[in-house]
CSV table of C-alpha atoms in Angstrom, one decimal:
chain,number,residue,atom,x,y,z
A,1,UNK,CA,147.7,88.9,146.0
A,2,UNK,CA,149.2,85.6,144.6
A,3,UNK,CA,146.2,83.6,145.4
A,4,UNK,CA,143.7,86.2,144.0
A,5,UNK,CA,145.6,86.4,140.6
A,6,UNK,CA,145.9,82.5,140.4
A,7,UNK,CA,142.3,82.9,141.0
A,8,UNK,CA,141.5,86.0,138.3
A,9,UNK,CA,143.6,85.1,135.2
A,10,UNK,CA,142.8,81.4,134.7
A,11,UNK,CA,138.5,82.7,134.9
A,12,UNK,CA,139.4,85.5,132.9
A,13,UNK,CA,141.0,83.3,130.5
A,14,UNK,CA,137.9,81.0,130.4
A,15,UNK,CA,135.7,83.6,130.0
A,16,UNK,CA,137.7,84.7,127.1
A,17,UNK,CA,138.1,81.2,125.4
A,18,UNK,CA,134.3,80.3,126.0
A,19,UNK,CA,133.1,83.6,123.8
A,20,UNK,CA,136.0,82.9,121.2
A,21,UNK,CA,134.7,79.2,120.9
A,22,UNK,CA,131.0,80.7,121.0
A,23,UNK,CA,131.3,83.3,118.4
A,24,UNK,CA,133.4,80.7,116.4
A,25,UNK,CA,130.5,78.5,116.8
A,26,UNK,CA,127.9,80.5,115.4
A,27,UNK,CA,129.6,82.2,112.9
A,28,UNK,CA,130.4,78.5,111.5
A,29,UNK,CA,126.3,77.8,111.5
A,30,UNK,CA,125.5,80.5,110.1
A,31,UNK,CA,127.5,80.2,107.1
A,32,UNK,CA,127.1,76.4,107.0
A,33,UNK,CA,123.5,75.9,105.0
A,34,UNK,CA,121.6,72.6,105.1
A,35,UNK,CA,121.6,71.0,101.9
A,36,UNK,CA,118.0,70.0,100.8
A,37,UNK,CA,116.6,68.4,97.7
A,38,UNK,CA,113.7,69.3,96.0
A,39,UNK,CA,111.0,66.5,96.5
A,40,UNK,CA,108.4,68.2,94.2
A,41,UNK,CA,108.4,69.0,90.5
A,42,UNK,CA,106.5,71.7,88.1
A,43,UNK,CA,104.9,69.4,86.3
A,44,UNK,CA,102.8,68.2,89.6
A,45,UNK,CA,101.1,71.7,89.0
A,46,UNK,CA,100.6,71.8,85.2
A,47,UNK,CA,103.6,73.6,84.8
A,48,UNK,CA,106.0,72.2,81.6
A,49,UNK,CA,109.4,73.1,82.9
A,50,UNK,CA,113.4,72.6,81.8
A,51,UNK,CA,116.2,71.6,83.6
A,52,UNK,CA,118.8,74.3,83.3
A,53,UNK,CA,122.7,74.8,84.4
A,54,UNK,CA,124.7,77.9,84.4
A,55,UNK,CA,127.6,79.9,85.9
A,56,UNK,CA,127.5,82.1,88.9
A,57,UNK,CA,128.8,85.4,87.4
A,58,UNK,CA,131.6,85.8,90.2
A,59,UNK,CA,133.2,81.9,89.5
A,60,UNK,CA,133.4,79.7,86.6
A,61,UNK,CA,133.6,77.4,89.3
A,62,UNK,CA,130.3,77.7,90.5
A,63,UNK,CA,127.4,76.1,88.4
A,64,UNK,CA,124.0,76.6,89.0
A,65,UNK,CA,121.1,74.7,88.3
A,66,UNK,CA,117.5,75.5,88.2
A,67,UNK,CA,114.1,75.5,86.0
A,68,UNK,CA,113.3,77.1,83.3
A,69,UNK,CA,109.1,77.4,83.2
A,70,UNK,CA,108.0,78.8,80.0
A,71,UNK,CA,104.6,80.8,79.7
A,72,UNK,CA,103.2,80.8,76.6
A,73,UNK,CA,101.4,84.0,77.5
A,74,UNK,CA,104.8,85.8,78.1
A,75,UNK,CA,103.3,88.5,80.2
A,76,UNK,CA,107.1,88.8,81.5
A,77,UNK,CA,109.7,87.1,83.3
A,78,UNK,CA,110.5,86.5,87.0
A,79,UNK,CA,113.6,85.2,88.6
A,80,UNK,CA,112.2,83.5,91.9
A,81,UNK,CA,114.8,83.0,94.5
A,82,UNK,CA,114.5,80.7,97.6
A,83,UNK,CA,115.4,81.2,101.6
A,84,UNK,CA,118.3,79.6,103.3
A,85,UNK,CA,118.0,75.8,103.7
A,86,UNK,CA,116.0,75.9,100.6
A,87,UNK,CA,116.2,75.0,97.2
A,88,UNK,CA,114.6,75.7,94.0
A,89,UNK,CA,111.1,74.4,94.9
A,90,UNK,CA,111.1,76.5,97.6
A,91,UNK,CA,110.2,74.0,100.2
A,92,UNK,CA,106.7,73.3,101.3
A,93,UNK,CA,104.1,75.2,99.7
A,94,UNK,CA,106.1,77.7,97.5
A,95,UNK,CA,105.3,75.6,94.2
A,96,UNK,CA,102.0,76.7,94.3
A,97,UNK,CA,102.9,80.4,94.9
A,98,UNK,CA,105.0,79.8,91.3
A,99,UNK,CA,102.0,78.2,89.8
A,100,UNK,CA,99.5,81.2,90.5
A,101,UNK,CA,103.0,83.8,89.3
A,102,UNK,CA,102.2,81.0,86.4
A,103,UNK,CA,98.6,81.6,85.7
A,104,UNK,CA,99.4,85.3,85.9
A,105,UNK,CA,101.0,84.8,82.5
A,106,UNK,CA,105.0,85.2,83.5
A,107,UNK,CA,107.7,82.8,82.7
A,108,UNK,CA,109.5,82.0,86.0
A,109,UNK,CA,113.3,81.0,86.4
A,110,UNK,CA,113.9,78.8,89.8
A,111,UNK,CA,117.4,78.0,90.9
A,112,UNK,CA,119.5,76.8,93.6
A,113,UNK,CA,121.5,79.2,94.7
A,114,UNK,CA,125.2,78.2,96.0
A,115,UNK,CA,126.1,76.0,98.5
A,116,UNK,CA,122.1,74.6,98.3
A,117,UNK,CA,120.5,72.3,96.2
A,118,UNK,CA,121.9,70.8,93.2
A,119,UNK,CA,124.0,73.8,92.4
A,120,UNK,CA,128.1,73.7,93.4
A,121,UNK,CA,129.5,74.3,97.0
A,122,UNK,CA,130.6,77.6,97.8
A,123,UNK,CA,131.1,80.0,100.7
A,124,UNK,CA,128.0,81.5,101.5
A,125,UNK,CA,127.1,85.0,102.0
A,126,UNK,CA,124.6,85.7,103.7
A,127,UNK,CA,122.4,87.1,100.4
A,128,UNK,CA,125.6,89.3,99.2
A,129,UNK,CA,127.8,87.1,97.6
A,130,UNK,CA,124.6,85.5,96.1
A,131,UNK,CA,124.0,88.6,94.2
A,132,UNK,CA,126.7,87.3,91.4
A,133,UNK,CA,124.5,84.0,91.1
A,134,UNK,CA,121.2,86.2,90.5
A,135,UNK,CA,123.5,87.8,87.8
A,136,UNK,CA,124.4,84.3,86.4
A,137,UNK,CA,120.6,84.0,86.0
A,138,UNK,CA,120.0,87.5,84.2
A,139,UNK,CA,123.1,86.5,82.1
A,140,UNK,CA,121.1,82.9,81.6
A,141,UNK,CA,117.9,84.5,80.0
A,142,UNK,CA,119.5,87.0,77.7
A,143,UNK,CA,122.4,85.3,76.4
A,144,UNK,CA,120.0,81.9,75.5
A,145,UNK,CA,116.6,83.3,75.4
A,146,UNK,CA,117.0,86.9,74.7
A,147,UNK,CA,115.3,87.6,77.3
A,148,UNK,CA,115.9,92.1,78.5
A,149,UNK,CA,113.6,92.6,80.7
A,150,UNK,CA,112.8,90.7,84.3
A,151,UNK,CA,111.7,91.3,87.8
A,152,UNK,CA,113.0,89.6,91.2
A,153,UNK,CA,111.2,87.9,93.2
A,154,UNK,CA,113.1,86.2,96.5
A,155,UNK,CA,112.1,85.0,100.6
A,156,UNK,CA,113.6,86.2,103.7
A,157,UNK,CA,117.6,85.3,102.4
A,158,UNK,CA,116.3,85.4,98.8
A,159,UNK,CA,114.9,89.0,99.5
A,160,UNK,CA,118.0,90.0,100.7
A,161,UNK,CA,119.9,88.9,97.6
A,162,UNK,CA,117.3,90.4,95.0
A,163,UNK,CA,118.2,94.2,97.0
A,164,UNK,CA,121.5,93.6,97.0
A,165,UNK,CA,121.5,92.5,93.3
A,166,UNK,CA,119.6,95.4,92.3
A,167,UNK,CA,121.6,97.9,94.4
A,168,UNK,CA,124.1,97.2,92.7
A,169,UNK,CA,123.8,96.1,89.1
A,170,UNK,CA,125.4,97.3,86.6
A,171,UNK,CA,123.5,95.5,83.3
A,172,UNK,CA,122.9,97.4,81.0
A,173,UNK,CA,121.7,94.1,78.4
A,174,UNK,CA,118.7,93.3,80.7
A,175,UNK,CA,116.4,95.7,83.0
A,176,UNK,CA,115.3,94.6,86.0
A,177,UNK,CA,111.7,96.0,86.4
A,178,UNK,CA,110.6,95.4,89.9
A,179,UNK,CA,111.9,93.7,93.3
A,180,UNK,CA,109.4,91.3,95.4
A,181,UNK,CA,111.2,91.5,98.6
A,182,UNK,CA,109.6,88.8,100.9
A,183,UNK,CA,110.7,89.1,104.9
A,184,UNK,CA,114.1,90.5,104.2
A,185,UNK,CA,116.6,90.7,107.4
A,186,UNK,CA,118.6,94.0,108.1
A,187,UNK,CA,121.1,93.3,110.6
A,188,UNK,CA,122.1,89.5,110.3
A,189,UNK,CA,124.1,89.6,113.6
A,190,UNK,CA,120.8,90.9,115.4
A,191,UNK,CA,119.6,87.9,114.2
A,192,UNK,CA,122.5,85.5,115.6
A,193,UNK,CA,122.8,86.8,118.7
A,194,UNK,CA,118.5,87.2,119.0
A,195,UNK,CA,118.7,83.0,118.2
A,196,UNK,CA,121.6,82.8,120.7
A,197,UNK,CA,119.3,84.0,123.4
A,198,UNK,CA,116.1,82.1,122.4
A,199,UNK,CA,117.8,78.7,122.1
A,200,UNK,CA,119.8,78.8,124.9
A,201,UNK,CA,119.8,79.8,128.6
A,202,UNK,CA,122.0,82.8,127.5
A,203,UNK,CA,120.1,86.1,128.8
A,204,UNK,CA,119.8,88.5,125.3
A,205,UNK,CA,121.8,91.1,126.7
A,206,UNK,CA,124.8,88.5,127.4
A,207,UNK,CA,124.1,87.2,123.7
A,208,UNK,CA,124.5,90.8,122.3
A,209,UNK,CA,128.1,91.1,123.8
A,210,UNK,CA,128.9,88.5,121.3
A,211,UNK,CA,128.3,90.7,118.5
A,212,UNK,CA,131.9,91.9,118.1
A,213,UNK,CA,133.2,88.1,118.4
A,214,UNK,CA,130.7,86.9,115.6
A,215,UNK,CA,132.1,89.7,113.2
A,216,UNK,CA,135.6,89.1,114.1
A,217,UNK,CA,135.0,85.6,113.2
A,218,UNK,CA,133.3,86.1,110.0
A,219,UNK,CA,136.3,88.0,109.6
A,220,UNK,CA,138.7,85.4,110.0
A,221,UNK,CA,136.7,82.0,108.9
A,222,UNK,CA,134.8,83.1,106.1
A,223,UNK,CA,137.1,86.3,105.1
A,224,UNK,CA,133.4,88.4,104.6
A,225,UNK,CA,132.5,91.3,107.1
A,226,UNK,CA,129.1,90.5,108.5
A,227,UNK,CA,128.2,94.2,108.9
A,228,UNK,CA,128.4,94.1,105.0
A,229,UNK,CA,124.8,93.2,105.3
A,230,UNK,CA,123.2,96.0,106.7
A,231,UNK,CA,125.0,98.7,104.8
A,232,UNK,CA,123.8,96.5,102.1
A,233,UNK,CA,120.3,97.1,103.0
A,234,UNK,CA,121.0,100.7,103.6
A,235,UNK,CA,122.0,100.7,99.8
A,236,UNK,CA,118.7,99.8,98.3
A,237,UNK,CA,118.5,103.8,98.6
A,238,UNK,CA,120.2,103.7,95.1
A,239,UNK,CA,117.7,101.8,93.5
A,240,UNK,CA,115.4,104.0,91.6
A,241,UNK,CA,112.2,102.2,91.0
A,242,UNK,CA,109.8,101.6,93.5
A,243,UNK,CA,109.6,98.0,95.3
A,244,UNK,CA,107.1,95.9,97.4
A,245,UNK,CA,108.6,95.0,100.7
A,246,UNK,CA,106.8,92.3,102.7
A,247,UNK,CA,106.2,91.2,106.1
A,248,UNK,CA,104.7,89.3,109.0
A,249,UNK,CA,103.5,91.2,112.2
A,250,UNK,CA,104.1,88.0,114.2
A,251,UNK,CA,107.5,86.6,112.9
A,252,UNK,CA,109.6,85.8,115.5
A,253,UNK,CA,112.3,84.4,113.2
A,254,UNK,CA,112.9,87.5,111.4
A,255,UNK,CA,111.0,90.4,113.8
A,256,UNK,CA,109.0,92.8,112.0
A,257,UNK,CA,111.6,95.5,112.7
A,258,UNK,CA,114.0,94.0,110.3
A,259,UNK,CA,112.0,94.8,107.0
A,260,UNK,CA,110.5,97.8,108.3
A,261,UNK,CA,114.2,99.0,108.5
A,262,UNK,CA,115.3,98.1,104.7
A,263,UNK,CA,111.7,99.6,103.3
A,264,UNK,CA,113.0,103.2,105.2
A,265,UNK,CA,115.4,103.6,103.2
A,266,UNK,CA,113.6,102.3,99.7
A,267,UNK,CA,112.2,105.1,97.5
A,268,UNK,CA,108.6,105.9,96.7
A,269,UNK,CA,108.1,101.8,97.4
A,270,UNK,CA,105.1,100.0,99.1
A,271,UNK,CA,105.2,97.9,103.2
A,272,UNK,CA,103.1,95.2,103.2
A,273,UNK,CA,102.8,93.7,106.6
A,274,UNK,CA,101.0,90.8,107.5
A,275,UNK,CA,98.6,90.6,110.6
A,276,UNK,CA,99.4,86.6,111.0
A,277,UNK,CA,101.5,84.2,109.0
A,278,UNK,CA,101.9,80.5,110.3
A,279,UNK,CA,105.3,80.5,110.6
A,280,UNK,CA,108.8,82.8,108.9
A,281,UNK,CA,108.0,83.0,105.1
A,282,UNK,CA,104.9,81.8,104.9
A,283,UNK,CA,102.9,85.3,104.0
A,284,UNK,CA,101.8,83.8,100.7
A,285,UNK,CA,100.4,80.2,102.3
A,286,UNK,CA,98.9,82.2,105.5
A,287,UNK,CA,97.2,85.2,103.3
A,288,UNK,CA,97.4,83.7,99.3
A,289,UNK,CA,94.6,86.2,98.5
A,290,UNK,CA,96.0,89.5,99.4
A,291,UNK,CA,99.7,88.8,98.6
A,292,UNK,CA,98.8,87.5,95.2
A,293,UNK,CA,97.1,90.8,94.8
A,294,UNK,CA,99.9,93.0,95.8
A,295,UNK,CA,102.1,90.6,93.6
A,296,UNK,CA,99.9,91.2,90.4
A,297,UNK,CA,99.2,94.8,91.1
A,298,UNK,CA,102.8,95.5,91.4
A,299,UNK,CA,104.3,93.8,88.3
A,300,UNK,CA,101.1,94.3,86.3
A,301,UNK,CA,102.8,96.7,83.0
A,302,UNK,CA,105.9,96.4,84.1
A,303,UNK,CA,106.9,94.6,80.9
């Protein structure tokens, strides 16, 4: 009996210490963004821009910076808000999504959101706490351009923030008139413990038992319940206005399932999903016809 619990407790205290470490591990990743810089400007596409700067509306401590593109035609405005890893350019490709939003008439305002960019460092969540610096934007446009009405436009963790941000504003100044949800995620530990199991030679149904581990850790490390996100998504129920929620078929990033899940419990709004995208977020560079349309039919008298 000796030797079998000098044998048991020091494996079951490995076991135990390996999924702490783990779910310590990829709860720190996940809340740790890359920090890119945007290698392309406006003006490469015939779009006059400004540098701007503003507060988050959560922290005086966190400033924002972005670009302001004017339209003369001033059909309306659109906040456009990138993924994670991203920055106000929105990577590769996405300046030419904001130049056809451009020839559509609508002034756009780009930003960094925290923690990315050129805007301040700040703990990340997840497209929640990010709601306060979409508000910093909204406060932007009405308190220096007077600016009272605007819709959202935002990709995969951007779409997340634009629901949240709409679920829950509270404005009365400035309307928002529409959401553009592109590839938002419902469950972000889904997601985790899904990248768990496709990066590593962790079987999925051993990666899902770290669920509880991941969420105790965002917990502890980042003081922010995970789970926070999903009822999140369960809240766009509160939003009145219908919205466009889009998608790739063939995502393996962010699975189909994920949007279909936040458009169930949207009201009188409209799924787009995509047969084929070349890679996560890309709906607009694999199918620029038919998403611009859906973008222009959806926003089209809003203002």
């Amino acid at each position: 009996m000796n030797i079998l619990k000098k044998i048991i407790i020091p494996f079951v205290l490995i076991i135990v210490l390996l999924y702490t470490i783990l779910s310590m591990y990829i709860t720190n990743i996940a809340f740790q963004p890359k920090r890119n810089i945007f290698e392309e400007t406006p003006d490469l596409y015939s779009m006059s821009y400004t540098n701007v700067s503003f507060k988050s509306a959560d922290s005086k401590d966190i400033n924002l910076n972005g670009w302001w593109i004017e339209n003369e035609k001033n059909t309306g405005t659109i906040i456009w808000v990138h993924g994670l890893d991203s920055e106000r350019s929105g990577g590769e490709g996405k300046l030419e999504m904001i130049k056809e939003i451009y020839n559509l008439g609508y002034s756009i305002l780009t930003f960094d959101l925290r923690g990315h960019g050129n805007s301040s460092d700040a703990p990340l969540g997840l497209g929640i706490r990010e709601k306060n610096d979409i508000y910093g934007a909204i406060n932007y446009l009405n308190k220096n351009l007077n600016i009272n009405k605007i819709g959202l436009y935002g990709i995969s963790y951007g779409g997340v923030a634009v629901l949240d941000a709409a679920a829950n504003y509270k404005n009365e100044s400035v309307e928002i008139v529409g959401i553009f949800s592109d590839t938002p995620y419902f469950s972000i530990t889904e997601l985790l413990t899904k990248e768990v199991s496709d990066r590593t030679p962790i079987p999925h149904f051993i990666a899902k038992l770290l669920k509880f581990g991941i969420i105790q850790s965002g917990e502890l490390l980042q003081n922010m319940n995970i789970e926070d996100i999903e009822e999140s998504m369960k809240n766009v129920s509160k939003i009145d206005f219908p919205m466009i929620i889009i998608s790739c078929k063939n995502d393996q990033r962010i699975p189909v399932s994920h949007p279909e899940r936040v458009f169930s419990y949207t009201k009188n709004s409209k799924y787009v999903a995509f047969d084929y995208c070349e890679d996560h977020g890309e709906a607009f560079e694999s199918n620029k016809k038919e998403f611009m349309a859906e973008f222009e039919n959806y926003f089209k008298n809003k203002f």
